[in-house]
């Protein structure tokens, strides 16, 4: 290999995590992935990076739910990676770097300015009764849940889902009234 290549998570829940790319690497939430990310928007096996002998690499999306982006462009097939390129996987930004770049610049983690930092807090949009039942039903070590179901914990989303059939019925009635009045 012409030069050692590395991945560094520079933004997201795993910021600071680094990995040498000396073989094909799978990125995902799955514990068996080579680079495991604690990012709820990342699929189990999200993307694969395959190194090339010239110090570059190829990245491909593994049919992830939210897609993989290279330098803000969504992957539609395998793409070539050069040093300095950035991958967006879920909400995590991963930078493709050389060993020389690490020695020269150190970590590339993007620090949050102190003025913008705030303590973690409980969301206000979750119905407190639902949150209380959810906390008592799951032990602290249990996973966060299923993303498809979790969005229905939001009270506003549940109300919209309950009103959708009524709104559809009203829309059909209006269309019928207009149809017969114009005939």
Coordinates of N, CA and C in Angstrom, one line a residue:
X1 N 0.8 -1.2 0.0 CA 0.0 0.0 0.0 C 0.9 1.2 0.0
X2 N 0.6 2.2 -0.8 CA 1.4 3.4 -0.9 C 1.4 4.2 0.4
X3 N 0.4 4.3 1.2 CA 0.4 5.0 2.5 C -0.8 4.5 3.3
X4 N -0.6 4.5 4.6 CA -1.7 4.0 5.5 C -2.8 5.0 5.4
X5 N -4.0 4.5 5.3 CA -5.2 5.3 5.3 C -6.1 5.0 6.5
X6 N -6.8 6.0 7.0 CA -7.5 5.9 8.2 C -8.9 6.6 8.1
X7 N -9.8 6.1 8.9 CA -11.1 6.8 9.1 C -11.2 7.4 10.4
X8 N -11.7 8.6 10.5 CA -12.0 9.2 11.8 C -13.4 9.8 11.8
X9 N -14.1 9.5 12.9 CA -15.5 10.1 13.0 C -15.2 11.5 13.6
X10 N -15.6 12.5 12.8 CA -15.3 13.9 13.3 C -16.5 14.6 13.8
X11 N -17.7 14.0 13.5 CA -19.0 14.6 14.1 C -19.9 13.4 14.3
X12 N -20.7 13.6 15.4 CA -21.7 12.5 15.7 C -21.5 11.9 17.0
X13 N -22.3 10.9 17.4 CA -22.2 10.3 18.7 C -20.8 9.7 19.0
X14 N -20.1 9.2 18.0 CA -18.9 8.5 18.2 C -17.7 9.4 17.8
X15 N -17.8 10.7 17.9 CA -16.7 11.6 17.4 C -15.4 11.2 18.2
X16 N -14.3 11.1 17.4 CA -13.0 10.8 17.9 C -12.6 9.3 17.6
X17 N -13.6 8.5 17.3 CA -13.3 7.1 17.0 C -12.5 7.0 15.7
X18 N -11.4 6.2 15.7 CA -10.6 6.1 14.5 C -10.4 4.6 14.2
X19 N -10.1 4.4 12.9 CA -9.9 3.0 12.4 C -8.9 3.0 11.2
X20 N -7.9 2.1 11.2 CA -7.0 2.0 10.1 C -7.7 1.1 9.0
X21 N -7.7 1.6 7.8 CA -8.3 0.8 6.7 C -7.3 0.0 6.0
X22 N -7.1 -1.2 6.4 CA -6.1 -2.1 5.8 C -6.7 -3.3 5.2
X23 N -8.1 -3.4 5.2 CA -8.9 -4.4 4.6 C -10.2 -3.8 4.4
X24 N -11.1 -4.6 3.7 CA -12.5 -4.0 3.5 C -13.2 -3.8 4.9
X25 N -13.7 -2.7 5.1 CA -14.3 -2.3 6.4 C -15.8 -2.1 6.2
X26 N -16.6 -2.6 7.1 CA -18.1 -2.4 7.1 C -18.4 -1.4 8.2
X27 N -19.2 -0.4 7.8 CA -19.6 0.6 8.8 C -21.1 0.3 9.1
X28 N -21.5 0.3 10.4 CA -22.9 0.1 10.7 C -23.1 0.1 12.2
X29 N -24.4 -0.1 12.6 CA -24.8 -0.3 14.0 C -24.6 -1.7 14.5
X30 N -24.5 -2.6 13.6 CA -24.4 -4.1 13.9 C -23.1 -4.3 14.7
X31 N -23.2 -5.0 15.9 CA -22.0 -5.2 16.7 C -20.9 -6.0 15.9
X32 N -21.2 -6.7 14.8 CA -20.2 -7.4 14.0 C -19.6 -6.5 13.0
X33 N -20.0 -5.2 12.8 CA -19.4 -4.3 11.8 C -18.0 -4.0 12.3
X34 N -17.2 -3.6 11.4 CA -15.8 -3.2 11.7 C -15.7 -1.9 12.4
X35 N -16.6 -0.9 11.9 CA -16.7 0.4 12.6 C -18.1 0.5 13.1
X36 N -18.3 0.2 14.4 CA -19.7 0.3 15.0 C -20.0 1.7 15.4
X37 N -21.1 2.2 14.9 CA -21.5 3.5 15.3 C -22.8 3.5 16.2
X38 N -22.8 4.3 17.2 CA -24.0 4.4 18.1 C -24.9 5.5 17.6
X39 N -25.3 5.5 16.3 CA -26.0 6.5 15.6 C -27.4 5.8 15.2
X40 N -28.5 6.3 15.7 CA -29.8 5.7 15.4 C -30.2 5.8 14.0
X41 N -29.6 6.6 13.2 CA -29.9 6.8 11.8 C -29.1 5.9 10.9
X42 N -28.1 5.1 11.4 CA -27.3 4.2 10.7 C -27.9 2.8 10.7
X43 N -27.8 2.2 9.5 CA -28.3 0.8 9.4 C -27.4 -0.2 10.0
X44 N -27.8 -1.4 10.2 CA -27.0 -2.4 10.8 C -25.6 -2.6 10.0
X45 N -25.8 -2.7 8.7 CA -24.6 -2.7 7.8 C -24.9 -1.7 6.8
X46 N -24.3 -0.5 7.0 CA -24.6 0.7 6.3 C -23.8 0.9 5.0
X47 N -22.5 0.8 5.1 CA -21.6 1.0 4.0 C -20.3 0.2 4.1
X48 N -19.7 0.0 3.0 CA -18.4 -0.8 2.9 C -17.3 0.1 2.3
X49 N -16.1 0.1 2.9 CA -15.0 0.8 2.3 C -13.9 -0.2 2.0
X50 N -13.5 -0.2 0.8 CA -12.5 -1.2 0.3 C -11.2 -0.4 -0.1
X51 N -10.1 -0.7 0.6 CA -8.8 0.1 0.2 C -8.3 -0.3 -1.1
X52 N -7.6 0.6 -1.7 CA -6.8 0.3 -3.0 C -5.3 0.4 -2.7
X53 N -4.5 -0.2 -3.5 CA -3.1 -0.2 -3.3 C -2.5 1.2 -3.4
X54 N -3.1 2.1 -4.1 CA -2.6 3.5 -4.3 C -2.9 4.4 -3.2
X55 N -3.5 4.0 -2.1 CA -3.7 4.9 -1.0 C -5.1 5.5 -1.0
X56 N -5.9 5.2 -2.0 CA -7.3 5.6 -2.1 C -8.2 4.5 -1.6
X57 N -9.5 4.6 -1.8 CA -10.4 3.5 -1.4 C -11.7 3.7 -2.2
X58 N -12.5 2.7 -2.2 CA -13.8 2.7 -2.8 C -14.9 2.5 -1.7
X59 N -15.9 3.3 -1.8 CA -17.0 3.2 -0.8 C -18.3 2.8 -1.5
X60 N -19.1 2.0 -0.9 CA -20.4 1.6 -1.5 C -21.4 1.5 -0.4
X61 N -22.6 1.9 -0.7 CA -23.7 1.9 0.2 C -24.3 0.4 0.2
X62 N -24.6 -0.1 1.4 CA -25.1 -1.5 1.5 C -26.6 -1.5 1.6
X63 N -27.2 -0.8 0.7 CA -28.7 -0.7 0.7 C -29.2 -0.2 2.1
X64 N -28.6 0.8 2.6 CA -29.0 1.4 3.9 C -30.3 2.2 3.7
X65 N -31.0 2.4 4.9 CA -32.3 3.1 4.9 C -32.1 4.5 4.5
X66 N -31.1 5.2 5.1 CA -31.0 6.6 4.9 C -29.9 7.0 3.9
X67 N -29.2 6.1 3.3 CA -28.2 6.4 2.3 C -26.9 6.8 2.8
X68 N -25.9 6.9 2.0 CA -24.5 7.3 2.3 C -24.2 8.4 1.4
X69 N -23.5 9.4 1.9 CA -23.1 10.6 1.2 C -21.6 10.8 1.2
X70 N -21.0 11.1 0.1 CA -19.6 11.5 0.0 C -19.5 12.9 -0.4
X71 N -18.9 13.7 0.4 CA -18.8 15.2 0.2 C -20.1 15.8 -0.2
X72 N -21.2 15.5 0.5 CA -22.5 16.0 0.4 C -23.3 15.5 -0.9
X73 N -22.7 14.5 -1.5 CA -23.4 13.9 -2.7 C -23.8 12.4 -2.4
X74 N -25.1 12.1 -2.6 CA -25.6 10.8 -2.3 C -25.0 9.7 -3.2
X75 N -24.6 8.6 -2.7 CA -24.0 7.5 -3.5 C -25.1 6.8 -4.2
X76 N -24.9 6.6 -5.5 CA -25.8 5.8 -6.3 C -25.1 4.5 -6.8
X77 N -23.9 4.4 -6.5 CA -23.1 3.2 -6.8 C -21.7 3.4 -6.1
X78 N -20.8 2.5 -6.3 CA -19.5 2.6 -5.7 C -18.8 3.9 -6.1
X79 N -18.1 4.6 -5.2 CA -17.5 5.8 -5.4 C -16.0 5.8 -4.9
X80 N -15.2 6.6 -5.5 CA -13.8 6.6 -5.2 C -13.6 7.6 -4.0
X81 N -12.7 7.3 -3.1 CA -12.4 8.1 -1.9 C -11.0 8.5 -2.0
X82 N -10.7 9.8 -1.7 CA -9.3 10.3 -1.6 C -9.2 10.9 -0.2
X83 N -7.9 11.1 0.2 CA -7.7 11.7 1.5 C -8.4 13.0 1.6
X84 N -9.0 13.3 2.7 CA -9.8 14.5 2.9 C -11.2 14.4 2.6
X85 N -11.7 13.4 1.9 CA -13.1 13.2 1.6 C -13.9 12.9 2.9
X86 N -15.1 13.3 2.9 CA -16.0 13.1 4.1 C -17.2 12.2 3.7
X87 N -17.5 11.3 4.6 CA -18.7 10.4 4.4 C -19.7 10.9 5.4
X88 N -21.0 11.0 5.0 CA -22.1 11.2 5.9 C -22.8 9.9 6.0
X89 N -22.8 9.3 7.2 CA -23.5 8.1 7.4 C -24.5 8.3 8.6
X90 N -25.8 8.3 8.4 CA -26.7 8.7 9.5 C -26.4 10.2 9.8
X91 N -26.2 10.5 11.0 CA -25.8 11.9 11.4 C -24.3 12.0 11.7
X92 N -23.6 10.9 11.5 CA -22.1 10.9 11.7 C -21.3 11.3 10.5
X93 N -20.3 12.1 10.7 CA -19.4 12.5 9.6 C -18.1 11.8 9.8
X94 N -17.7 11.1 8.8 CA -16.4 10.3 8.9 C -15.5 10.8 7.8
X95 N -14.3 11.2 8.3 CA -13.3 11.7 7.3 C -12.3 10.7 7.0
X96 N -11.9 10.6 5.7 CA -10.9 9.7 5.2 C -9.6 10.4 5.2
X97 N -8.6 9.9 6.0 CA -7.4 10.6 6.2 C -6.2 9.7 6.1
X98 N -5.0 10.3 5.8 CA -3.8 9.6 5.7 C -3.1 9.6 7.1
X99 N -2.1 8.7 7.3 CA -1.4 8.7 8.5 C -0.6 10.0 8.7
X100 N 0.0 10.5 7.5 CA 0.7 11.7 7.6 C -0.1 12.9 8.0
X101 N -1.4 12.9 7.6 CA -2.3 14.0 8.0 C -2.6 13.9 9.5
X102 N -2.7 12.7 10.0 CA -2.9 12.6 11.5 C -1.7 13.1 12.2
X103 N -0.5 12.8 11.8 CA 0.7 13.3 12.5 C 0.8 14.8 12.4
X104 N 0.4 15.4 11.2 CA 0.6 16.8 11.0 C -0.5 17.6 11.8
X105 N -1.8 17.2 11.7 CA -2.9 18.0 12.3 C -3.5 17.4 13.5
X106 N -3.3 16.2 13.9 CA -3.9 15.6 15.0 C -5.4 15.2 14.7
X107 N -6.2 15.2 15.7 CA -7.6 14.8 15.5 C -8.3 15.9 14.7
X108 N -9.3 15.4 13.9 CA -10.1 16.3 13.1 C -11.5 16.5 13.6
X109 N -11.7 16.1 14.9 CA -13.0 16.2 15.5 C -13.4 17.6 15.6
X110 N -14.6 17.9 15.2 CA -15.2 19.2 15.2 C -15.8 19.5 16.6
X111 N -15.2 20.4 17.3 CA -15.6 20.7 18.7 C -16.8 21.6 18.7
X112 N -17.7 21.4 19.6 CA -18.9 22.2 19.8 C -18.4 23.5 20.6
X113 N -18.7 24.7 20.0 CA -18.3 25.9 20.8 C -19.0 25.9 22.1
X114 N -18.3 26.3 23.2 CA -18.8 26.3 24.6 C -20.1 27.1 24.6
X115 N -20.3 28.1 23.9 CA -21.5 28.9 23.9 C -22.7 28.2 23.4
X116 N -22.5 27.1 22.6 CA -23.6 26.4 22.1 C -23.9 25.1 22.9
X117 N -23.0 24.7 23.8 CA -23.1 23.5 24.6 C -24.2 23.6 25.6
X118 N -25.0 22.6 25.8 CA -26.0 22.6 26.8 C -26.2 21.2 27.4
X119 N -26.7 21.1 28.6 CA -26.9 19.8 29.3 C -28.0 19.0 28.6
X120 N -27.8 17.7 28.6 CA -28.9 16.9 28.0 C -30.1 17.0 28.8
X121 N -31.3 17.1 28.1 CA -32.5 17.2 28.8 C -33.6 16.3 28.1
X122 N -34.6 16.1 28.9 CA -35.7 15.2 28.4 C -36.6 16.0 27.4
X123 N -36.9 15.3 26.3 CA -37.7 16.0 25.3 C -39.1 16.4 25.8
X124 N -39.6 17.5 25.4 CA -40.9 18.0 25.9 C -42.0 17.6 25.0
X125 N -41.7 17.0 23.8 CA -42.8 16.6 22.9 C -43.3 15.2 23.2
X126 N -42.8 14.5 24.1 CA -43.2 13.1 24.4 C -44.2 13.2 25.5
X127 N -45.4 12.5 25.3 CA -46.4 12.5 26.3 C -45.8 11.9 27.6
X128 N -45.8 12.6 28.7 CA -45.2 12.1 30.0 C -45.7 10.7 30.4
X129 N -47.0 10.4 30.2 CA -47.5 9.1 30.6 C -46.9 8.0 29.7
X130 N -46.8 8.2 28.4 CA -46.2 7.3 27.5 C -44.7 7.1 27.9
X131 N -44.0 8.1 28.2 CA -42.6 8.1 28.6 C -42.4 7.3 29.9
X132 N -43.3 7.5 30.9 CA -43.3 6.8 32.1 C -43.5 5.3 31.9
X133 N -44.5 4.9 31.1 CA -44.7 3.5 30.9 C -43.6 2.9 30.1
X134 N -43.0 3.6 29.2 CA -41.8 3.2 28.4 C -40.6 2.9 29.3
X135 N -40.4 3.8 30.3 CA -39.3 3.7 31.2 C -39.4 2.5 32.1
X136 N -40.7 2.3 32.6 CA -40.9 1.2 33.5 C -40.9 -0.2 32.8
X137 N -41.3 -0.2 31.5 CA -41.4 -1.4 30.8 C -40.0 -1.9 30.3
X138 N -39.0 -1.0 30.1 CA -37.7 -1.4 29.7 C -36.7 -1.1 30.8
X139 N -35.8 -2.0 31.0 CA -34.7 -1.7 31.9 C -33.8 -0.7 31.3
X140 N -32.9 -0.1 32.1 CA -32.0 0.9 31.6 C -31.1 0.4 30.6
X141 N -30.7 -0.9 30.6 CA -29.8 -1.4 29.6 C -30.4 -1.8 28.3
X142 N -31.7 -1.7 28.2 CA -32.4 -2.1 27.0 C -32.1 -1.0 25.9
X143 N -32.3 -1.5 24.6 CA -32.0 -0.6 23.5 C -33.1 0.5 23.4
X144 N -32.8 1.6 22.6 CA -33.7 2.7 22.6 C -35.0 2.4 21.9
X145 N -35.2 1.3 21.2 CA -36.4 0.9 20.6 C -36.3 0.9 19.1
X146 N -37.4 0.8 18.4 CA -37.4 0.7 17.0 C -37.7 2.0 16.4
X147 N -36.9 2.6 15.5 CA -37.1 3.9 15.0 C -38.5 4.1 14.3
X148 N -39.0 3.1 13.7 CA -40.3 3.2 13.0 C -41.4 3.4 14.0
X149 N -41.3 2.8 15.2 CA -42.3 2.9 16.2 C -42.1 4.1 17.1
X150 N -40.9 4.4 17.4 CA -40.6 5.5 18.3 C -41.2 6.8 17.8
X151 N -41.3 7.1 16.5 CA -41.8 8.4 16.1 C -43.3 8.5 16.5
X152 N -44.0 7.4 16.8 CA -45.4 7.5 17.2 C -45.6 7.8 18.6
X153 N -44.5 7.9 19.4 CA -44.5 8.4 20.8 C -44.8 9.8 20.8
X154 N -44.5 10.6 19.8 CA -44.8 12.0 19.7 C -46.3 12.2 19.6
X155 N -46.8 12.9 20.6 CA -48.3 13.1 20.7 C -48.9 13.7 19.5
X156 N -48.1 14.7 18.9 CA -48.7 15.4 17.7 C -48.8 14.4 16.5
X157 N -47.8 13.5 16.4 CA -47.9 12.6 15.3 C -49.0 11.6 15.5
X158 N -49.3 11.2 16.7 CA -50.4 10.3 17.0 C -51.7 11.0 16.7
X159 N -51.8 12.2 17.1 CA -53.1 13.0 16.8 C -53.3 13.1 15.3
X160 N -52.3 13.4 14.5 CA -52.4 13.5 13.1 C -52.8 12.1 12.5
X161 N -52.2 11.1 13.0 CA -52.6 9.7 12.5 C -54.0 9.4 12.8
X162 N -54.5 9.8 14.0 CA -55.9 9.5 14.3 C -56.9 10.4 13.5
X163 N -56.5 11.6 13.1 CA -57.4 12.5 12.3 C -57.3 12.2 10.8
X164 N -56.3 11.5 10.3 CA -56.1 11.3 8.9 C -57.3 10.6 8.2
X165 N -57.9 9.6 8.8 CA -59.1 9.0 8.1 C -60.3 10.0 8.0
X166 N -60.5 10.8 9.1 CA -61.6 11.7 9.1 C -61.3 12.8 8.0
X167 N -60.1 13.3 7.9 CA -59.7 14.3 6.9 C -59.9 13.7 5.5
X168 N -59.5 12.5 5.3 CA -59.7 11.8 4.0 C -61.2 11.7 3.6
X169 N -62.1 11.4 4.6 CA -63.5 11.3 4.4 C -64.1 12.7 4.0
X170 N -63.6 13.7 4.7 CA -64.1 15.1 4.4 C -63.7 15.5 3.0
X171 N -62.5 15.2 2.6 CA -62.0 15.5 1.3 C -62.8 14.8 0.2
X172 N -63.1 13.5 0.4 CA -64.0 12.8 -0.5 C -65.4 13.5 -0.6
X173 N -66.0 13.8 0.5 CA -67.3 14.5 0.5 C -67.2 15.8 -0.3
X174 N -66.2 16.6 0.0 CA -66.1 17.9 -0.8 C -65.9 17.6 -2.3
X175 N -65.2 16.6 -2.7 CA -65.0 16.3 -4.1 C -66.3 15.9 -4.7
X176 N -67.1 15.0 -4.0 CA -68.4 14.6 -4.5 C -69.4 15.8 -4.6
X177 N -69.4 16.7 -3.6 CA -70.3 17.8 -3.7 C -69.9 18.7 -4.9
X178 N -68.6 18.9 -5.1 CA -68.2 19.7 -6.2 C -68.6 19.0 -7.6
X179 N -68.4 17.7 -7.6 CA -68.6 17.0 -8.8 C -70.1 17.1 -9.2
X180 N -71.0 16.9 -8.2 CA -72.4 16.9 -8.5 C -73.0 18.3 -8.7
X181 N -72.4 19.3 -8.1 CA -72.9 20.7 -8.3 C -72.5 21.2 -9.6
X182 N -71.3 20.8 -10.2 CA -70.9 21.3 -11.5 C -71.5 20.5 -12.6
X183 N -72.2 19.4 -12.4 CA -72.7 18.6 -13.4 C -74.0 19.1 -14.0

